[in-house]
XYZ file of N, CA, C and O in Angstrom:
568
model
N -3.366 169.784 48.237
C -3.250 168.476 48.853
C -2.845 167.468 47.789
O -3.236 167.606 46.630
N -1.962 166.318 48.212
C -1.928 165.342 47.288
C -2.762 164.638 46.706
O -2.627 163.421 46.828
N -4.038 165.228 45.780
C -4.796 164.168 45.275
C -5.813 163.777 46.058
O -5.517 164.159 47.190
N -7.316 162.977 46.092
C -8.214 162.930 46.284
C -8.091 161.982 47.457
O -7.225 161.254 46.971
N -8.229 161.684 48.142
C -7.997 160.852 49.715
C -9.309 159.728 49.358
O -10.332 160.382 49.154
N -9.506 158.503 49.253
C -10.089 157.383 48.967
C -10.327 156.900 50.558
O -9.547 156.706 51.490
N -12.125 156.780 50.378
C -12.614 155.725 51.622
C -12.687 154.592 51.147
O -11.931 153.927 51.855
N -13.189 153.840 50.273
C -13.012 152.729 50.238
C -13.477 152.879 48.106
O -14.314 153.576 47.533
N -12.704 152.115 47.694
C -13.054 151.458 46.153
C -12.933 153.000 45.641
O -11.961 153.720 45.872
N -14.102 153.383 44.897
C -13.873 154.330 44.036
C -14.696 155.928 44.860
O -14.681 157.035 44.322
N -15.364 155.612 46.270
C -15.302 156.818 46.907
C -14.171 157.352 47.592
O -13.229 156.876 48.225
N -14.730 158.991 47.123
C -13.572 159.860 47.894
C -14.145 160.799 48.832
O -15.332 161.070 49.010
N -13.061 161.277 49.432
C -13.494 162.679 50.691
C -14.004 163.696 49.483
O -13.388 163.737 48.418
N -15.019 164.403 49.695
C -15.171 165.413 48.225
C -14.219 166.903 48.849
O -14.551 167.316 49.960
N -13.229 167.541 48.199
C -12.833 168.710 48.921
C -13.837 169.307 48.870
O -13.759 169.727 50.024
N -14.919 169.802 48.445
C -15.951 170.681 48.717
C -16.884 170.420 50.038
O -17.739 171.162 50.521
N -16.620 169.641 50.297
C -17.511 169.266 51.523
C -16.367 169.123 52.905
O -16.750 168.191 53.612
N -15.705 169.465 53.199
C -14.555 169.355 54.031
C -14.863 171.071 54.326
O -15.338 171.987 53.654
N -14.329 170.936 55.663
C -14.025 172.724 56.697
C -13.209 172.235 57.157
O -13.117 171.116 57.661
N -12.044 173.569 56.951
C -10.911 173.860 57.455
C -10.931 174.612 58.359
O -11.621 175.631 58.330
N -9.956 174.181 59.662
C -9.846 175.572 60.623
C -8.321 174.904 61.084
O -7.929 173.761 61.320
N -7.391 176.925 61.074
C -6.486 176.122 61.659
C -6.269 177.344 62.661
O -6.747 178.478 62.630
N -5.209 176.613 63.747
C -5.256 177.276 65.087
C -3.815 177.156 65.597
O -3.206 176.098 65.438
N -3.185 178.335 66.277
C -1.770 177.760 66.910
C -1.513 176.646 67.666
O -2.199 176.424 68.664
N -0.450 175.772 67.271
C -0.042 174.554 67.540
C 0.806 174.359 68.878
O 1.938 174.819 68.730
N 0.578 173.787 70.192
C 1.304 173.477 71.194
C 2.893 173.003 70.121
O 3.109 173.228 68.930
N 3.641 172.388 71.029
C 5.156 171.868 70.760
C 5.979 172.528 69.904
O 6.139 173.726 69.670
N 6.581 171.320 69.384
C 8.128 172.021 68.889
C 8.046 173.365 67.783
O 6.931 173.619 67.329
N 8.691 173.836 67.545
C 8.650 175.293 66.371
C 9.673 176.058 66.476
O 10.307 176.322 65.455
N 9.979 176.468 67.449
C 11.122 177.952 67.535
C 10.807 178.645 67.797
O 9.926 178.657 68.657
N 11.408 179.988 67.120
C 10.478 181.339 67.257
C 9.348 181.366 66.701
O 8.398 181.947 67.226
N 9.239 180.568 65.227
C 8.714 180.942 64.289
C 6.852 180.523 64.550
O 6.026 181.108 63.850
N 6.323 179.327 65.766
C 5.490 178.971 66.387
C 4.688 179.617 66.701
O 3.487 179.355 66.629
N 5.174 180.585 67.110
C 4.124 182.237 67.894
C 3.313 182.631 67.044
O 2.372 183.357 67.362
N 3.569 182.143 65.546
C 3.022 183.506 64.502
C 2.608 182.897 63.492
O 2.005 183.501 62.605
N 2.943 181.102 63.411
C 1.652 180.484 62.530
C 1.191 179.282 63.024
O 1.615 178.452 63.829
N -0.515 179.499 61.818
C -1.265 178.515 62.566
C -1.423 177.126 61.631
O -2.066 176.926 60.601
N -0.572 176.266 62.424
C -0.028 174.966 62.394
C -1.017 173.845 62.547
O -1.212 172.893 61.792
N -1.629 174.172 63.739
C -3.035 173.212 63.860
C -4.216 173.337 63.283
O -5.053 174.237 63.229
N -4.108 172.024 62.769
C -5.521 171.889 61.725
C -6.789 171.346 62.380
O -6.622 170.538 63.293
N -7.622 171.571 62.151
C -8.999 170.934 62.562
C -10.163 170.380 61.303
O -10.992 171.230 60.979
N -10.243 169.107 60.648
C -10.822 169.293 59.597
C -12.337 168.613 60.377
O -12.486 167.842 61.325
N -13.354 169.349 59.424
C -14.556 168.498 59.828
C -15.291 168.298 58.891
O -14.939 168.935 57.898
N -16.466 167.486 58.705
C -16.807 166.398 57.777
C -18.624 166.620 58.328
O -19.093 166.689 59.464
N -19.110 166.667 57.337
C -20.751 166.977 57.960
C -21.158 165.410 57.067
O -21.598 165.356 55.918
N -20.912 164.431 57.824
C -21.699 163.437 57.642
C -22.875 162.923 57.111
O -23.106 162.235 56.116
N -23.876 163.612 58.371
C -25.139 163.396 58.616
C -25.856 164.081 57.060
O -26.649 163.387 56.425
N -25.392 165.763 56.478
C -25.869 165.835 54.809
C -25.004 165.838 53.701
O -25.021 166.540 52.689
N -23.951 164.595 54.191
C -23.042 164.310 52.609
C -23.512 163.956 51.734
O -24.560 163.407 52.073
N -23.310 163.905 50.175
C -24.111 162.847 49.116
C -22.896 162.230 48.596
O -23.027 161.604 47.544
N -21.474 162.296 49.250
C -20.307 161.501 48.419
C -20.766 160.372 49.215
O -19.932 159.467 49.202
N -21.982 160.066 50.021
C -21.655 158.220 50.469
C -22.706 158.221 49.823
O -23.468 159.143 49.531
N -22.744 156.561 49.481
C -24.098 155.736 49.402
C -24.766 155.714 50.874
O -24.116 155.735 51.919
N -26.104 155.670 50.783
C -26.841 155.802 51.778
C -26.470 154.613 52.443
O -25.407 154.988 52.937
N -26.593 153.580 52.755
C -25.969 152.141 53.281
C -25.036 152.828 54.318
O -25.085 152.881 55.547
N -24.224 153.303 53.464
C -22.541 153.524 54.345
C -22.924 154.212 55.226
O -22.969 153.780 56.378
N -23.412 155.846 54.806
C -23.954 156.547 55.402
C -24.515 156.458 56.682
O -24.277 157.268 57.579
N -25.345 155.369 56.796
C -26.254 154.949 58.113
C -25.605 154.518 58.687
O -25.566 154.989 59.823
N -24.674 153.398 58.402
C -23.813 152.975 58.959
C -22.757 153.922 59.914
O -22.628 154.019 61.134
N -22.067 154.572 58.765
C -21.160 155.295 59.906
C -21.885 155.870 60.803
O -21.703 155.595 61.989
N -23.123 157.041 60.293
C -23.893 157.708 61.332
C -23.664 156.755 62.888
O -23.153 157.048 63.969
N -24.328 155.505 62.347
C -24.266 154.769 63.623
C -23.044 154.334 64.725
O -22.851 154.053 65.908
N -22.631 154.437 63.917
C -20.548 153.429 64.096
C -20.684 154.634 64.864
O -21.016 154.506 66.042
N -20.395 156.286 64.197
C -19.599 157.309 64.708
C -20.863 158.268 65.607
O -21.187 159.425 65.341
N -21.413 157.420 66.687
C -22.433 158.626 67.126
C -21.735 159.079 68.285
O -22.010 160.257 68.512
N -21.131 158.706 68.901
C -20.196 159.448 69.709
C -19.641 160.449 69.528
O -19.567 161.290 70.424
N -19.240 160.583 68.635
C -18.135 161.077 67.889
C -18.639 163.020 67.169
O -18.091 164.112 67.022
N -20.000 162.368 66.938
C -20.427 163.097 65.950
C -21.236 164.559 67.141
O -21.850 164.403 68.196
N -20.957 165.617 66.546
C -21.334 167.091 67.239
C -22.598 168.017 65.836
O -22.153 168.737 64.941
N -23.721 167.792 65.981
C -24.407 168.280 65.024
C -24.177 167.567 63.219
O -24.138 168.182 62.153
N -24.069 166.144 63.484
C -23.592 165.846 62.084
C -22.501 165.452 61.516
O -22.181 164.619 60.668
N -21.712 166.667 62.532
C -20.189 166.672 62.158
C -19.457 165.599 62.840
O -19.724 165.033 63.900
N -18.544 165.442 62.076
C -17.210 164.197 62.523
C -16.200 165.152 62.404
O -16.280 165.694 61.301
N -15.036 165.696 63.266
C -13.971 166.340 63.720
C -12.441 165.664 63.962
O -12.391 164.653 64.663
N -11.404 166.116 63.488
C -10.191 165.365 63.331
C -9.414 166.437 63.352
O -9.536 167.528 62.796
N -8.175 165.780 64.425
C -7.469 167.421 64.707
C -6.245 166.656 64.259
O -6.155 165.440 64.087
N -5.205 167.699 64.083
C -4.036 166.913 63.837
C -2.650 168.068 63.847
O -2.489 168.770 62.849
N -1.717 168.190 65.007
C -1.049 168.753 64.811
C 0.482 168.553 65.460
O 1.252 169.255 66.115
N 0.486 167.330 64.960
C 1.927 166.875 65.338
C 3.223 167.270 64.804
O 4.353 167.050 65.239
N 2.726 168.060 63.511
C 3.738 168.439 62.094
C 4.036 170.023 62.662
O 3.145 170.646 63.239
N 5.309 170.566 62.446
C 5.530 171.897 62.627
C 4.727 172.613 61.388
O 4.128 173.670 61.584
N 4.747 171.929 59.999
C 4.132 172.784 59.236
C 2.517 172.481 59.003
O 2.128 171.470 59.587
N 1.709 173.066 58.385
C 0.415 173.533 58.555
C -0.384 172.238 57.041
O -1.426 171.588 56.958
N 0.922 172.455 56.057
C 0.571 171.542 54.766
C 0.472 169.658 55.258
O -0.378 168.799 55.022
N 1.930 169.628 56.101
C 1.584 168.273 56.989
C 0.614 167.715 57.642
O 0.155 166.578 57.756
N 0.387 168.805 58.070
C -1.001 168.314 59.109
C -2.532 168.360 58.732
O -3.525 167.812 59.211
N -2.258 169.542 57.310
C -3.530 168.939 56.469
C -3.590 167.887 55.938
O -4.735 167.471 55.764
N -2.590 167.118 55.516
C -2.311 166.157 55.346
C -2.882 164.878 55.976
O -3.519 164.003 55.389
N -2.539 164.924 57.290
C -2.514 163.712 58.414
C -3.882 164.162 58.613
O -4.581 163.156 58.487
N -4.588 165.139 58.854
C -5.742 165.209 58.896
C -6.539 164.524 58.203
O -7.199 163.564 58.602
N -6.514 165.113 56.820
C -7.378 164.309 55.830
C -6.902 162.922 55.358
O -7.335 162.391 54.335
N -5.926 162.339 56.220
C -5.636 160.662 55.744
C -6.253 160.271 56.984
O -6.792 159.165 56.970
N -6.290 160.878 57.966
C -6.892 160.761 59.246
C -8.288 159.963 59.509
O -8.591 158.935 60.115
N -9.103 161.110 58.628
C -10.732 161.029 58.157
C -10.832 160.473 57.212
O -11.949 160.463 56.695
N -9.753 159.779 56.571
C -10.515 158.494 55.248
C -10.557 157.681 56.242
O -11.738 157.391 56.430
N -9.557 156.910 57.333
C -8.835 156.291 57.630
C -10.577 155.820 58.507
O -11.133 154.734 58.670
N -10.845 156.817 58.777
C -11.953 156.570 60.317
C -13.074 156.387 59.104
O -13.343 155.287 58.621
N -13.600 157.463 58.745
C -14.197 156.307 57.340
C -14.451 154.815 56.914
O -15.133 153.809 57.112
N -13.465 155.352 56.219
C -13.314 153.727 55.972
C -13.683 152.811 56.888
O -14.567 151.972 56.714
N -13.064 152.942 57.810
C -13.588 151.875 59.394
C -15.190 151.532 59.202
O -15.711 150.522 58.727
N -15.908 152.971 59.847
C -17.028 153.416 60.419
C -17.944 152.814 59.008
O -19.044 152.348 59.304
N -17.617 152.795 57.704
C -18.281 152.550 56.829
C -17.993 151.114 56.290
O -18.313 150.713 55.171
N -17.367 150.428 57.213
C -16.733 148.824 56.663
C -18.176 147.682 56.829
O -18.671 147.811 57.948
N -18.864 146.700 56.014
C -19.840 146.013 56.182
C -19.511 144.947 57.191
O -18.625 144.154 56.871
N -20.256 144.773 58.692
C -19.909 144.006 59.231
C -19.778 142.648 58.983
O -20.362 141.947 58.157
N -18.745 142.305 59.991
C -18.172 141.091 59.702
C -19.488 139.664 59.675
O -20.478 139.715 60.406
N -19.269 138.699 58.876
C -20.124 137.472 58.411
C -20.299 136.911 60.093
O -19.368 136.636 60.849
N -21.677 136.845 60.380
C -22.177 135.729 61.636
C -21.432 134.198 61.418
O -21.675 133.447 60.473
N -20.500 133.934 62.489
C -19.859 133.148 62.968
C -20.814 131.533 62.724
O -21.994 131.721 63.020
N -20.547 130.135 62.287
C -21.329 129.311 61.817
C -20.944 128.658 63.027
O -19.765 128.429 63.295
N -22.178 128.261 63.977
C -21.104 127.508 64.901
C -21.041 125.838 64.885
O -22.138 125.394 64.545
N -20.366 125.116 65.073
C -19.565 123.989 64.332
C -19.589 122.959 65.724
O -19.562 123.406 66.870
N -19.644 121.559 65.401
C -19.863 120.797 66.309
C -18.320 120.141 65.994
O -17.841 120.244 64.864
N -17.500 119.377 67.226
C -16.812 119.252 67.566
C -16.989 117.714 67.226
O -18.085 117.268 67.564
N -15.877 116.566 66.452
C -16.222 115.908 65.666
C -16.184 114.494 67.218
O -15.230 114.404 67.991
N -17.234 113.748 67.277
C -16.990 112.440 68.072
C -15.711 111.745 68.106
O -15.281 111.269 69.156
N -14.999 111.657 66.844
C -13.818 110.894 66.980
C -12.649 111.952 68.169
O -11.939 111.610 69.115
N -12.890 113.135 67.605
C -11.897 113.702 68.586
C -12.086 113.843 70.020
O -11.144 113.753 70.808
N -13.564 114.115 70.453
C -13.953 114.027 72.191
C -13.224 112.542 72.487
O -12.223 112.373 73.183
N -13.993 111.507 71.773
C -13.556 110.443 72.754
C -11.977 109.861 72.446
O -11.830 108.683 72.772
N -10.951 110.438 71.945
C -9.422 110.300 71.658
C -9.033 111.346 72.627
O -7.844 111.350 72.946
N -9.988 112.438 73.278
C -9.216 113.257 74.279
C -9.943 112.520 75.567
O -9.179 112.839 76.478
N -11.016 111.692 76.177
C -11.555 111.282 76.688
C -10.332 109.957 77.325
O -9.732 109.827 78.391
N -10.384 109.190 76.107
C -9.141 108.421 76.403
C -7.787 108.199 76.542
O -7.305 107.118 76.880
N -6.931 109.572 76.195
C -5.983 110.397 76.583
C -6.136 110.903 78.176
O -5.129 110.913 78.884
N -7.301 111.280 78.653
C -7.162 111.358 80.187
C -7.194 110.420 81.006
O -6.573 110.418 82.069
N -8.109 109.293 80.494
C -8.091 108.270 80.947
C -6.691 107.601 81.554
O -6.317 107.393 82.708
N -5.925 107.295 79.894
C -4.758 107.067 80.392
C -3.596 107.806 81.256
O -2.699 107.295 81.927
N -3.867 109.017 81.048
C -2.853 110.034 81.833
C -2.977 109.864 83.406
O -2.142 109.951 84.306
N -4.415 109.572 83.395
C -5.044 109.581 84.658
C -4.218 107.669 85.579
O -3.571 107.537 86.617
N -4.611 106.788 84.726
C -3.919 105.459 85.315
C -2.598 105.718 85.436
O -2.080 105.341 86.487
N -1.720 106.416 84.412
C -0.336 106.872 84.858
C 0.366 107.353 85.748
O 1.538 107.156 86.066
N -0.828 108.342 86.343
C -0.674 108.855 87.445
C -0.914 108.046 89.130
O -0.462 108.219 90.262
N -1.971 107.036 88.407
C -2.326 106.372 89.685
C -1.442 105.513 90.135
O -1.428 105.275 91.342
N -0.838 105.091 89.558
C 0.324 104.004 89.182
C 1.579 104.423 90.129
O 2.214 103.711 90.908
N 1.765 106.042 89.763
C 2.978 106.511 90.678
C 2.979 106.553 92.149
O 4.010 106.748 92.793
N 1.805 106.369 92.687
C 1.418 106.238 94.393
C 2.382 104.985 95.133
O 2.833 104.018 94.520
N 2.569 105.263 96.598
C 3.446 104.259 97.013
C 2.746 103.273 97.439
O 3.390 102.293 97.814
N 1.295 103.212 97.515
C 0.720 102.196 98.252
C 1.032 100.659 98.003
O 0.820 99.926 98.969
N 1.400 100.204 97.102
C 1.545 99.179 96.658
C 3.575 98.965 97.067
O 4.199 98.015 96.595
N 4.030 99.689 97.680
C 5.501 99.717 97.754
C 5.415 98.716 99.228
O 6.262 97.827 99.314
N 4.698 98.824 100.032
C 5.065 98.646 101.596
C 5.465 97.626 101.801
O 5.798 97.311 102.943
C-alpha cells in the first residue's frame, strides 16, 4: 500500500490491526473477472484498538454504533477492476470515516441578542412601507 493512511495529526490506521478479505467483484472486467478476487472488504476492530487515544475511541464507538458488528467497523470497496485499487479506496475509505467519527464536536452556539437600533430601523421601515401602501388606495380619488 502507499504508505501509512493518517486519521487525523500524527495517528495512523496501524496495518497490523486491519483484516483483509477479498471476494469476486460484480461489473466491468472481461474474461479475466471470473477468476480474480477484486473485491475488498477491510475491517477495523475498533472497540480493542490501542492506535486511538481513548477520547477518540469513545467517541467514534459512539458516532459509529450503527455501523459497528461485534466491534468491528466494515468498508467494502470495489469499484476498481484491480484488487491493489480497491485496497486502496478501501483503506482511504476508513481513515476518511475515522476521521469523521473521531472529529471533537463542534463549539455550543453563543446565542446573541439582536441589537435595538436595528429592530426599531426595521420597525420603521414597515411602518413606512406600510403608509406607502395606504396611500395607493382610490378612496380619496372620488
Amino acid at each position: 500500500m502507499s504508505g501509512p493512511h493518517v486519521i487525523r495529526g500524527s495517528v495512523v490506521l496501524p496495518e497490523a490491526e486491519l483484516v483483509w478479505r477479498f471476494s469476486r467483484s460484480s461489473g466491468p472486467g472481461g474474461q479475466h473477472v471470473n477468476t480474480s478476487d477484486s473485491q475488498v472488504e477491510l475491517r477495523f476492530d475498533l472497540a480493542h484498538t490501542e492506535a486511538l487515544p481513548e477520547v477518540w475511541k469513545e467517541r467514534a464507538l459512539h458516532r459509529l454504533a450503527g455501523r459497528l458488528v461485534d466491534g468491528f467497523v466494515t468498508v467494502r470497496a470495489s469499484e476498481h477492476r484491480s484488487q491493489w485499487r480497491n485496497r486502496e479506496t478501501a483503506a482511504v475509505r476508513l481513515a476518511a470515516l475515522l476521521a469523521e467519527a473521531t472529529a471533537p464536536p463542534p463549539k455550543p452556539r453563543r446565542p446573541t441578542r439582536i441589537p435595538r437600533g436595528i429592530n426599531e430601523r426595521r420597525l420603521r421601515e414597515k411602518k413606512q412601507r406600510s403608509e406607502t401602501k395606504r396611500g395607493r388606495t382610490g378612496r380619496d380619488w372620488g
